Amino acid sequence: MVMKFDKSLITTLREEPKEAESKSHRILLRAGFIKQLGAGVHIYLPLGWRVLRKIEQIIREEHERIGAQELLMPAMSPKEIWEESGRWEEYGDDMFRFKDRKGREYCLCPTHEEIITEIARKRIRSYRDLPQTWYQIQMKFRDELRPRFGVIRSRQFIMKDSYSLDRDDEGLDRSFNLHKEAYMKVFKRCGLGFEIVDASGGLMGTGESKEFVARVSGGEDTLVACEQCDYRANLEAAQGEGEFVTFDDSPITEVHTPGKKSVEEVSTFLNVSPKNLVKSMFFTAPDKKPILILLRGDYDINESILHNRFGFSYKAAAAEEIMKYFGAEPGFIGPQEREGIDIYADELLKSAHGMITGANRNDYHVKGLSTERDIRVKEFLNLRTVKSGDKCIRCQGKLVLHNGLELGHIFKLGTKYSEALGATFLDENGQEKPIVMGSYGIGLERIMACACEQKGDELGAVWPISIAPFEVYVVVLNPVDKDIAHIADEIAQALTKADFSIIIDDRDISAGIKFNDSDLLGIPMRVTIGPKGIKNKKFDIYLRETREVFGVDKNMIIKKCSELKDVLYRRLGD
Ligand SMILES: [Zn+2]
């Protein structure tokens, strides 16, 4: 493949794009790989699309290797099948929905478990039909509240999603591990550094799940790592041990705290540590008993634990509801003497004395609260989001939080969807059983962004050879000179014949701009054809990653480029 720069749809930017929120976002915009059309909606220009196609190819090869069969499901789906699983409701505002001309309701699919289960319940009859793994590479849609970091959190994105169907848990373990191995190969072949961490399934279910997370500065996920052992988890799944603290035992007394609502405001105003405060968080769900969650002031709630334990229908209550149950505004509520509410408290509040919490009266708090003496806690649970400095549950080592980017996620769904939608098979004894399922996803744009985050430098992108849009950038200096143009043409042809993908930059502009653009685009190798090379009979080959320059004879260019290409492939994933 040969692309001529001056005839191409490449638009590099001299200036820093104002909307860039992270390193990868900046590089992809500046180098003309992507262009934003609307909030969280992007155009993949030819260079970006070539990177994505290469990633796609690697993913395809590794999935074919584990026996997965590719198919393509529709991006839109009728409402009914999502009602069967309960997720029409659960997805809430994250799901794009629309109606057709006859008033029938549809969604743009955020994922495809329901549709896979629909295929399975029609097609799978007996244990002889299992196991199966089906996958697709397709657009997904999520109505993100805050699209961020360019293609990292967007509202339309490309995903590889695969689904395994097995007869039992053993089969599921096998499918899960096959995917784990395949994912490791995919990310390694794409040249990325990554870690495999414990994760929570979120809306997918409560079975075992693992995330593949890359440490980058411009990610929006948080990776929790133990300094001493190999405990790794994402922030939603991480559990740590916190320190129990308690204060002087004293009777409850009211204190005036005019306008002070947040933990920070109250603790500053009363000159105490946030550890001295009890946060009250009120959640309600249709047709269910409301719950009040109590947390110590220095921790945040872990919503994933909340959802796994109480279900997704519980939502933070609106101000009117809080007023109705507590007779006070949010910020002034507390757990004392409440009827018709179940109270759950974080375990660090067990046996805590002398705590401060809302007085259920505007502009007042109470001091001296004892969680055992003064309130009826239904259960003490670990409901906290881990903080840096908490202790590892395995080895008591120190937990540290790092910025990360989720590249892929693998889940054991179990029978959640097959039971809800009635996807069953007959076993050897003729007994009907639900199919045991797994679900596995990779975000393609995230691989592209991650490569920019991990490899890119101040000059621009540095593409791993395996996913680079082109392998060689041929810079032609002084292209109006007939001799130079002739030699450039000769070399370009030889490179193409040797199966290199190349981009030829023979624009009639300054050498500096061309070199800058080649660095910005991040093409792994650059060959310079110009008057100096012709005179000295040595042409420069430049390696983008290390910035090394090799001077070689004209007839050695192909050989040297092939050698360097081999070296670059060998370095992947190191
Ligand atoms: Zn540890």
XYZ file of C-alpha atoms in Angstrom, residues 29-501:
473
model
C -6.189 15.040 16.892
C -2.921 16.759 15.964
C -1.736 13.961 13.702
C -5.092 13.811 11.936
C -6.072 10.292 12.998
C -9.461 11.304 14.378
C -11.789 14.261 14.192
C -14.606 15.064 16.543
C -18.057 15.397 14.978
C -20.023 15.981 18.190
C -19.630 15.281 21.906
C -18.273 11.743 22.180
C -18.736 11.094 18.445
C -15.711 10.790 16.176
C -14.697 10.426 12.560
C -11.838 7.997 11.978
C -9.761 9.547 9.230
C -7.711 7.257 6.916
C -4.653 7.031 9.194
C -6.731 6.288 12.303
C -8.865 3.831 10.396
C -5.755 1.974 9.183
C -4.595 1.605 12.798
C -8.006 0.304 13.832
C -8.068 -2.149 10.913
C -4.681 -3.513 11.966
C -5.880 -3.933 15.554
C -8.990 -5.642 14.205
C -6.857 -8.085 12.235
C -4.779 -9.053 15.276
C -7.948 -9.556 17.324
C -9.481 -11.654 14.551
C -6.431 -13.912 14.298
C -6.292 -14.540 18.030
C -10.020 -15.290 18.207
C -9.965 -17.660 15.239
C -7.105 -19.412 17.005
C -9.347 -20.245 19.987
C -12.101 -21.435 17.684
C -14.377 -18.418 17.928
C -16.741 -17.881 14.980
C -17.292 -14.373 13.671
C -20.767 -13.047 13.002
C -22.372 -9.619 12.876
C -25.401 -8.674 14.927
C -27.493 -5.567 14.311
C -26.572 -2.325 16.059
C -30.269 -1.717 16.828
C -32.536 -4.026 18.748
C -36.252 -4.160 19.592
C -37.151 -3.353 23.187
C -38.861 -6.673 24.010
C -35.724 -8.801 24.330
C -34.193 -6.291 26.766
C -37.355 -6.423 28.829
C -36.941 -10.187 29.156
C -33.536 -9.729 30.791
C -34.621 -6.717 32.834
C -31.971 -4.489 31.348
C -34.356 -2.172 29.452
C -34.983 -0.775 32.938
C -31.506 -1.265 34.448
C -29.591 0.553 31.725
C -31.505 3.735 32.444
C -30.221 6.850 30.738
C -27.070 5.179 29.408
C -29.084 3.528 26.653
C -29.948 5.305 23.406
C -33.598 4.608 22.624
C -35.852 5.517 19.742
C -39.186 4.685 18.127
C -39.966 3.648 14.566
C -42.795 5.179 12.518
C -45.266 2.726 14.001
C -44.332 3.685 17.539
C -42.373 0.489 18.309
C -39.448 1.001 20.661
C -35.811 0.156 19.963
C -32.372 0.759 21.402
C -28.916 1.191 19.939
C -27.155 -1.752 21.545
C -24.647 -0.960 24.317
C -23.720 -4.694 24.344
C -25.173 -7.896 22.887
C -25.796 -10.546 25.577
C -29.543 -10.506 24.936
C -29.170 -10.987 21.191
C -26.632 -13.789 21.611
C -28.998 -15.516 24.030
C -31.788 -15.128 21.483
C -29.622 -16.891 18.871
C -28.704 -19.589 21.385
C -32.268 -20.368 22.472
C -33.288 -20.930 18.836
C -30.188 -22.824 17.752
C -28.844 -24.857 20.693
C -30.799 -28.044 21.438
C -28.470 -30.591 22.952
C -25.191 -30.913 24.817
C -23.764 -32.016 21.456
C -24.203 -28.437 20.183
C -21.879 -27.124 22.922
C -19.422 -25.515 23.471
C -19.720 -22.517 21.145
C -17.937 -19.162 20.977
C -19.371 -16.410 18.824
C -17.882 -12.975 18.287
C -18.269 -9.780 16.351
C -16.408 -6.518 15.814
C -18.950 -3.770 15.797
C -20.107 -0.320 16.813
C -21.580 0.056 20.284
C -23.559 2.973 21.669
C -23.752 4.418 25.170
C -25.247 7.737 26.120
C -22.359 8.777 28.347
C -23.142 11.652 30.646
C -19.630 13.019 30.233
C -17.748 11.788 27.154
C -14.043 12.296 27.853
C -10.510 11.878 26.590
C -11.483 11.676 22.911
C -12.029 8.080 21.886
C -11.439 6.681 25.387
C -14.903 7.462 26.687
C -17.146 8.188 23.759
C -20.763 7.556 22.900
C -20.138 5.479 19.786
C -17.203 3.080 19.777
C -15.946 -0.133 18.216
C -15.862 -3.256 20.309
C -14.929 -6.830 19.820
C -17.435 -8.745 21.868
C -17.461 -12.484 22.178
C -19.729 -14.863 24.019
C -19.070 -18.411 25.114
C -21.778 -21.048 25.560
C -20.999 -24.091 27.679
C -22.806 -26.943 29.362
C -21.343 -26.455 32.842
C -18.998 -24.382 35.016
C -15.999 -26.439 33.999
C -16.659 -25.603 30.378
C -17.049 -21.938 31.292
C -13.697 -22.002 33.119
C -12.098 -23.361 29.962
C -13.691 -20.712 27.719
C -12.786 -17.972 30.203
C -9.146 -19.070 30.299
C -8.953 -19.375 26.511
C -10.118 -15.768 26.257
C -7.667 -14.683 28.919
C -4.802 -16.220 26.922
C -6.086 -14.743 23.651
C -6.373 -11.278 25.209
C -2.823 -11.445 26.547
C -1.608 -12.261 23.031
C -3.668 -9.467 21.473
C -2.334 -6.753 23.791
C 1.217 -8.051 23.583
C 1.068 -8.143 19.777
C -0.242 -4.551 19.850
C 2.873 -3.616 21.822
C 1.078 -2.549 25.003
C 2.004 -2.940 28.657
C -0.949 -4.153 30.742
C -1.982 -5.837 33.972
C -4.758 -8.307 34.676
C -6.847 -7.202 37.632
C -9.889 -8.358 39.599
C -12.981 -6.548 38.449
C -16.647 -6.339 39.205
C -19.204 -7.209 36.562
C -21.444 -4.163 36.931
C -24.574 -4.554 34.817
C -23.249 -7.818 33.360
C -23.671 -9.862 36.507
C -21.923 -10.908 39.665
C -19.709 -13.764 38.410
C -15.915 -13.751 38.290
C -14.467 -11.096 36.040
C -11.057 -9.752 35.144
C -10.004 -6.529 33.531
C -6.958 -5.861 31.367
C -5.724 -2.454 32.468
C -2.838 -0.367 31.154
C -1.081 2.086 33.440
C -1.289 5.457 31.674
C -1.646 9.032 32.864
C -4.559 9.837 30.572
C -6.844 7.016 31.612
C -10.065 7.333 33.514
C -9.946 4.103 35.446
C -8.200 3.479 38.723
C -6.027 0.491 39.344
C -5.403 -0.616 42.909
C -2.110 -2.418 43.426
C -0.530 -3.869 46.550
C 3.065 -2.770 47.049
C 4.024 -6.132 48.533
C 2.096 -8.883 46.751
C 0.464 -9.332 43.354
C -3.012 -8.239 44.466
C -4.451 -6.106 41.644
C -8.012 -4.878 41.314
C -9.934 -2.088 39.723
C -11.366 0.485 42.095
C -14.884 -0.969 41.964
C -13.730 -4.454 42.897
C -10.903 -3.544 45.258
C -11.343 -4.238 48.940
C -8.940 -3.123 51.558
C -8.646 -3.060 55.297
C -9.092 0.307 56.888
C -8.169 1.478 60.342
C -10.835 1.511 63.081
C -10.999 4.785 65.001
C -13.266 5.934 67.781
C -13.735 9.047 69.883
C -14.819 9.901 73.416
C -18.011 8.328 74.661
C -20.518 11.076 75.432
C -24.266 11.715 75.195
C -25.795 13.062 71.991
C -25.941 16.842 71.805
C -27.030 19.114 68.984
C -24.645 21.652 67.463
C -25.535 24.571 65.237
C -23.850 24.214 61.809
C -25.511 26.877 59.666
C -25.197 26.089 55.929
C -22.492 23.450 56.546
C -23.454 20.348 54.587
C -20.435 18.540 53.162
C -17.973 16.497 55.190
C -15.319 19.071 54.456
C -17.488 22.018 55.513
C -18.656 20.386 58.732
C -15.254 19.059 59.799
C -13.577 22.397 59.107
C -16.321 24.312 60.921
C -16.192 22.061 63.995
C -12.420 21.682 63.778
C -12.455 17.856 63.724
C -11.100 15.196 61.383
C -13.389 13.833 58.615
C -12.879 10.483 60.400
C -15.047 11.911 63.165
C -18.060 12.181 60.839
C -20.714 9.712 59.738
C -22.023 10.281 56.187
C -25.636 9.298 55.636
C -26.586 8.297 52.091
C -30.211 7.539 51.293
C -31.262 5.197 48.476
C -34.718 4.283 47.274
C -36.084 1.779 44.759
C -39.604 1.302 43.366
C -41.592 -1.128 45.567
C -38.658 -1.768 47.909
C -37.795 -0.614 51.408
C -35.548 2.464 51.342
C -32.015 2.031 52.667
C -29.697 4.354 54.513
C -25.995 3.724 54.064
C -23.594 5.000 56.706
C -19.952 5.614 55.931
C -17.171 7.268 57.818
C -16.538 10.808 56.547
C -13.100 10.023 55.107
C -14.415 7.331 52.715
C -16.560 7.263 49.586
C -19.182 4.661 48.893
C -18.370 1.819 46.513
C -21.412 1.811 44.245
C -20.495 -1.483 42.716
C -20.718 -3.188 46.119
C -23.993 -1.376 46.711
C -25.436 -2.593 43.393
C -24.205 -6.142 43.809
C -25.714 -6.341 47.245
C -28.971 -4.411 46.824
C -29.619 -4.416 43.061
C -29.482 -1.784 40.379
C -32.961 -0.447 41.044
C -31.712 1.480 44.096
C -30.885 5.079 43.217
C -29.724 8.006 45.331
C -32.926 9.618 46.601
C -34.036 13.019 45.373
C -34.126 15.986 47.762
C -37.958 15.837 48.153
C -37.820 12.205 49.219
C -35.055 12.963 51.721
C -37.184 15.786 53.100
C -40.163 13.420 53.400
C -38.279 10.751 55.386
C -35.922 12.920 57.429
C -37.605 16.310 57.677
C -34.329 17.961 56.699
C -32.350 18.834 53.599
C -29.537 16.615 52.278
C -26.428 17.339 54.324
C -28.315 17.536 57.611
C -29.741 14.022 57.782
C -28.728 11.287 60.189
C -29.639 7.718 61.207
C -31.328 8.501 64.548
C -34.867 7.211 65.174
C -35.945 6.525 61.618
C -38.902 4.255 60.859
C -39.460 2.301 57.644
C -35.820 2.422 56.628
C -33.125 -0.255 56.751
C -29.764 0.999 57.957
C -26.515 -0.539 56.722
C -23.218 0.763 58.005
C -19.662 0.331 56.861
C -17.748 -2.061 59.093
C -15.300 0.643 60.175
C -18.154 2.268 62.076
C -18.627 -0.761 64.299
C -18.178 0.245 67.972
C -17.491 3.861 67.023
C -18.266 6.466 69.726
C -18.407 10.219 69.748
C -19.318 10.526 66.060
C -20.824 13.569 64.359
C -23.752 13.285 61.945
C -26.783 15.204 60.676
C -29.446 16.088 63.275
C -32.435 15.635 60.926
C -33.005 19.340 61.338
C -31.747 21.988 58.890
C -28.540 23.738 59.946
C -27.864 21.299 62.800
C -25.648 18.287 63.393
C -25.314 16.036 66.443
C -22.171 15.120 68.368
C -21.600 12.078 70.568
C -23.262 9.462 68.348
C -22.472 5.867 69.265
C -23.288 3.448 66.434
C -24.143 0.631 68.838
C -25.972 2.614 71.511
C -27.960 5.085 69.413
C -28.947 3.451 66.145
C -30.291 0.163 64.860
C -27.886 -1.023 62.189
C -29.255 -3.973 60.233
C -25.801 -5.121 59.133
C -22.209 -3.900 59.088
C -20.658 -4.390 55.635
C -17.556 -3.373 53.712
C -19.078 -0.577 51.628
C -16.019 1.654 51.146
C -14.057 2.626 48.088
C -10.424 1.797 48.786
C -8.005 4.682 49.477
C -4.247 4.803 48.966
C -2.717 3.617 52.228
C -5.414 1.062 53.072
C -4.078 -2.397 53.806
C -4.090 -5.342 51.400
C -6.616 -8.015 52.365
C -4.126 -10.714 51.403
C -0.859 -9.600 52.931
C -1.505 -6.397 54.926
C 0.832 -4.562 52.527
C 0.100 -0.986 51.459
C -2.442 -0.444 48.669
C -1.636 2.253 46.123
C -3.986 3.776 43.524
C -2.762 4.284 39.945
C -4.311 5.856 36.883
C -5.275 3.227 34.362
C -7.045 2.557 31.099
C -9.287 -0.469 30.716
C -8.487 -2.260 27.458
C -10.565 -5.377 27.872
C -12.868 -7.147 30.266
C -13.815 -10.810 30.630
C -16.864 -11.998 32.595
C -18.364 -15.237 33.732
C -22.055 -14.591 33.185
C -23.160 -18.022 34.325
C -26.850 -18.616 33.678
C -28.139 -15.084 34.312
C -29.205 -14.499 30.700
C -29.958 -18.079 29.675
C -32.377 -18.412 32.589
C -34.012 -15.028 32.005
C -34.475 -15.691 28.291
C -34.954 -19.466 28.413
C -31.866 -20.642 26.518
C -31.545 -24.295 27.476
C -30.136 -27.590 26.210
C -30.771 -31.260 26.913
C -27.939 -33.106 28.663
C -26.994 -36.791 28.167
C -29.858 -37.846 30.452
C -32.397 -35.816 28.545
C -32.603 -33.217 31.312
C -33.183 -29.592 30.363
C -30.485 -27.220 31.633
C -29.664 -23.538 31.160
C -26.637 -22.756 28.989
C -23.647 -21.466 30.983
C -22.384 -18.267 29.389
C -19.381 -15.936 29.345
C -18.973 -12.480 27.825
C -15.714 -10.879 26.701
C -14.980 -7.391 25.335
C -12.110 -5.381 23.881
C -12.335 -1.679 23.036
C -10.496 -1.104 19.769
C -10.103 2.653 20.044
C -8.704 2.169 23.531
C -5.845 0.092 22.126
C -5.139 2.929 19.690
C -5.277 5.538 22.471
C -3.217 3.390 24.822
C -0.419 3.067 22.263
C -0.295 6.884 22.115
C -0.337 7.181 25.900
C 2.383 4.583 26.509
C 4.662 5.137 23.485
C 3.996 8.675 22.298
C 6.454 11.472 23.079
C 6.684 15.248 22.758
C 7.049 14.951 18.971
C 3.919 12.865 18.501
C 2.896 9.245 18.089
C 5.315 6.305 18.155
C 3.334 3.397 16.723
C 4.267 -0.160 17.539
C 5.110 -1.666 14.128
C 2.206 -4.130 14.338
C -0.487 -1.441 14.393
C 1.270 1.430 12.604
C -0.811 2.892 9.765
C 2.264 2.602 7.514
C 5.648 1.033 8.084
C 7.905 3.434 6.186
C 7.707 7.181 5.656
C 9.630 8.178 2.531
C 10.667 11.825 2.668
C 11.656 13.276 -0.676
C 13.693 16.472 -0.326
C 13.781 18.845 -3.259
C 11.241 16.765 -5.222
C 11.289 19.126 -8.239
C 14.770 17.791 -9.033
C 14.222 15.095 -11.695
C 17.093 12.853 -10.488
C 15.823 12.884 -6.929
C 12.244 12.216 -8.035
C 13.482 9.323 -10.134
C 15.466 7.698 -7.306
C 12.594 8.241 -4.856
C 10.278 6.506 -7.284
C 12.695 3.603 -7.652
C 13.034 3.159 -3.880
C 9.296 3.466 -3.305
C 8.684 0.736 -5.861
C 11.302 -1.540 -4.335
C 9.800 -1.054 -0.849
C 6.316 -1.810 -2.119
C 7.586 -4.886 -3.940
C 9.165 -6.047 -0.665
C 5.704 -5.712 0.908
C 6.234 -2.571 2.976
C 3.340 -0.200 3.391
